């Protein structure tokens, strides 16, 4: 059982978080389910072929998105588009409140929803989607590689790093 989970909290916003994990199976799903609930996961993105029943997650109000692409590859344009639409739809939008200064203090304590994303090992396909989202949120391209690698050692191959370096917002 791998059960490798890495929480990625983009430093530029508290309005969304990402949880990178290795691939659950039906037998390990109860462990993952407890962790998904603990982190407030709203969605799970599968970048590999299904290895567990999505129904278990859906019964807990966690949406499952099946967007597989080849191991070691970069995501095709349609998956990037779907991914960025999902991130944009889940990110907490800052709300303007009139009134006391305590309202803004409350906002600072809010933590956005968490999107979990996994491939088989959680070292290539899943982290590259998180890197793309962080670039779109304003982080410099190669800084995303360093930021994610500091938290999840061994992720990204040279092809994926080259893609991230040349990615245009």
Tab-separated table of N, CA, C and O in Angstrom, residues 21-26 44-54 64-71 79 118-121 125-126:
chain	number	residue	atom	x	y	z
A	21	UNK	N	-1.992	12.413	-4.917
A	21	UNK	CA	-1.899	11.108	-4.310
A	21	UNK	C	-1.574	10.033	-5.332
A	21	UNK	O	-1.673	10.263	-6.525
A	22	UNK	N	-1.145	8.895	-4.810
A	22	UNK	CA	-0.963	7.741	-5.680
A	22	UNK	C	-2.344	7.118	-5.880
A	22	UNK	O	-3.353	7.638	-5.407
A	23	UNK	N	-2.409	6.037	-6.585
A	23	UNK	CA	-3.677	5.486	-7.057
A	23	UNK	C	-4.366	4.598	-6.031
A	23	UNK	O	-3.848	3.532	-5.681
A	24	UNK	N	-5.553	5.006	-5.573
A	24	UNK	CA	-6.311	4.130	-4.689
A	24	UNK	C	-6.821	2.897	-5.441
A	24	UNK	O	-6.909	2.896	-6.667
A	25	UNK	N	-7.152	1.889	-4.692
A	25	UNK	CA	-7.849	0.709	-5.219
A	25	UNK	C	-9.088	0.527	-4.354
A	25	UNK	O	-9.235	1.199	-3.324
A	26	UNK	N	-9.954	-0.376	-4.756
A	26	UNK	CA	-11.144	-0.613	-3.927
A	26	UNK	C	-10.767	-1.011	-2.503
A	26	UNK	O	-11.422	-0.607	-1.545
A	44	UNK	N	-12.188	14.641	-7.220
A	44	UNK	CA	-11.033	13.792	-7.470
A	44	UNK	C	-10.863	13.700	-8.987
A	44	UNK	O	-11.825	13.399	-9.707
A	45	UNK	N	-9.654	13.990	-9.445
A	45	UNK	CA	-9.335	13.871	-10.867
A	45	UNK	C	-8.463	12.638	-11.047
A	45	UNK	O	-7.404	12.530	-10.427
A	46	UNK	N	-8.929	11.707	-11.869
A	46	UNK	CA	-8.159	10.502	-12.175
A	46	UNK	C	-7.465	10.712	-13.522
A	46	UNK	O	-8.119	10.888	-14.534
A	47	UNK	N	-6.127	10.679	-13.503
A	47	UNK	CA	-5.323	10.839	-14.720
A	47	UNK	C	-4.895	9.491	-15.276
A	47	UNK	O	-4.071	9.432	-16.182
A	48	UNK	N	-5.388	8.422	-14.697
A	48	UNK	CA	-5.051	7.065	-15.129
A	48	UNK	C	-6.361	6.288	-15.269
A	48	UNK	O	-7.430	6.800	-14.972
A	49	UNK	N	-6.243	5.060	-15.711
A	49	UNK	CA	-7.437	4.222	-15.829
A	49	UNK	C	-8.005	3.954	-14.435
A	49	UNK	O	-7.265	3.851	-13.463
A	50	UNK	N	-9.324	3.820	-14.321
A	50	UNK	CA	-9.948	3.591	-13.009
A	50	UNK	C	-9.473	2.297	-12.350
A	50	UNK	O	-9.337	1.273	-13.000
A	51	UNK	N	-9.216	2.399	-11.043
A	51	UNK	CA	-8.813	1.229	-10.251
A	51	UNK	C	-9.733	1.040	-9.047
A	51	UNK	O	-9.459	0.210	-8.185
A	52	UNK	N	-10.771	1.857	-8.986
A	52	UNK	CA	-11.732	1.779	-7.882
A	52	UNK	C	-13.050	2.343	-8.380
A	52	UNK	O	-13.107	3.046	-9.401
A	53	UNK	N	-14.090	2.058	-7.649
A	53	UNK	CA	-15.425	2.514	-8.011
A	53	UNK	C	-15.613	3.989	-7.631
A	53	UNK	O	-15.431	4.365	-6.468
A	54	UNK	N	-15.998	4.790	-8.600
A	54	UNK	CA	-16.248	6.216	-8.352
A	54	UNK	C	-17.486	6.401	-7.477
A	54	UNK	O	-17.622	7.412	-6.783
A	64	UNK	N	-16.053	12.876	-9.248
A	64	UNK	CA	-14.926	12.181	-9.848
A	64	UNK	C	-14.863	12.542	-11.328
A	64	UNK	O	-15.878	12.473	-12.035
A	65	UNK	N	-13.680	12.960	-11.771
A	65	UNK	CA	-13.457	13.351	-13.165
A	65	UNK	C	-12.431	12.399	-13.758
A	65	UNK	O	-11.313	12.302	-13.242
A	66	UNK	N	-12.803	11.705	-14.796
A	66	UNK	CA	-11.896	10.768	-15.456
A	66	UNK	C	-11.258	11.448	-16.669
A	66	UNK	O	-11.915	11.612	-17.702
A	67	UNK	N	-9.996	11.848	-16.495
A	67	UNK	CA	-9.246	12.513	-17.554
A	67	UNK	C	-7.891	11.831	-17.727
A	67	UNK	O	-6.839	12.420	-17.467
A	68	UNK	N	-7.900	10.577	-18.170
A	68	UNK	CA	-6.623	9.858	-18.299
A	68	UNK	C	-5.798	10.353	-19.482
A	68	UNK	O	-6.347	10.769	-20.503
A	69	UNK	N	-4.488	10.316	-19.296
A	69	UNK	CA	-3.556	10.523	-20.398
A	69	UNK	C	-2.326	9.679	-20.131
A	69	UNK	O	-2.148	9.146	-19.037
A	70	UNK	N	-1.503	9.542	-21.143
A	70	UNK	CA	-0.394	8.587	-21.130
A	70	UNK	C	0.602	8.873	-20.015
A	70	UNK	O	0.989	10.014	-19.783
A	71	UNK	N	1.054	7.809	-19.376
A	71	UNK	CA	2.058	7.893	-18.316
A	71	UNK	C	3.325	8.552	-18.850
A	71	UNK	O	3.795	8.222	-19.940
A	79	UNK	N	-7.727	18.160	-21.880
A	79	UNK	CA	-7.649	17.880	-20.440
A	79	UNK	C	-7.219	19.129	-19.678
A	79	UNK	O	-7.758	19.435	-18.617
A	118	UNK	N	-4.831	12.339	-8.989
A	118	UNK	CA	-3.919	11.199	-8.907
A	118	UNK	C	-3.712	10.548	-10.262
A	118	UNK	O	-4.541	10.628	-11.159
A	119	UNK	N	-2.538	9.934	-10.372
A	119	UNK	CA	-2.220	9.034	-11.467
A	119	UNK	C	-1.854	7.723	-10.785
A	119	UNK	O	-2.413	7.415	-9.740
A	120	UNK	N	-0.939	6.956	-11.307
A	120	UNK	CA	-0.607	5.686	-10.655
A	120	UNK	C	0.285	5.919	-9.437
A	120	UNK	O	-0.044	5.536	-8.325
A	121	UNK	N	1.423	6.600	-9.644
A	121	UNK	CA	2.356	6.845	-8.544
A	121	UNK	C	2.236	8.251	-7.967
A	121	UNK	O	2.773	8.542	-6.911
A	125	UNK	N	1.797	12.676	-13.993
A	125	UNK	CA	0.567	13.247	-14.538
A	125	UNK	C	-0.161	14.142	-13.529
A	125	UNK	O	-0.608	15.241	-13.878
A	126	UNK	N	-0.305	13.691	-12.296
A	126	UNK	CA	-1.008	14.490	-11.284
A	126	UNK	C	-0.253	15.786	-10.964
A	126	UNK	O	-0.833	16.874	-11.007
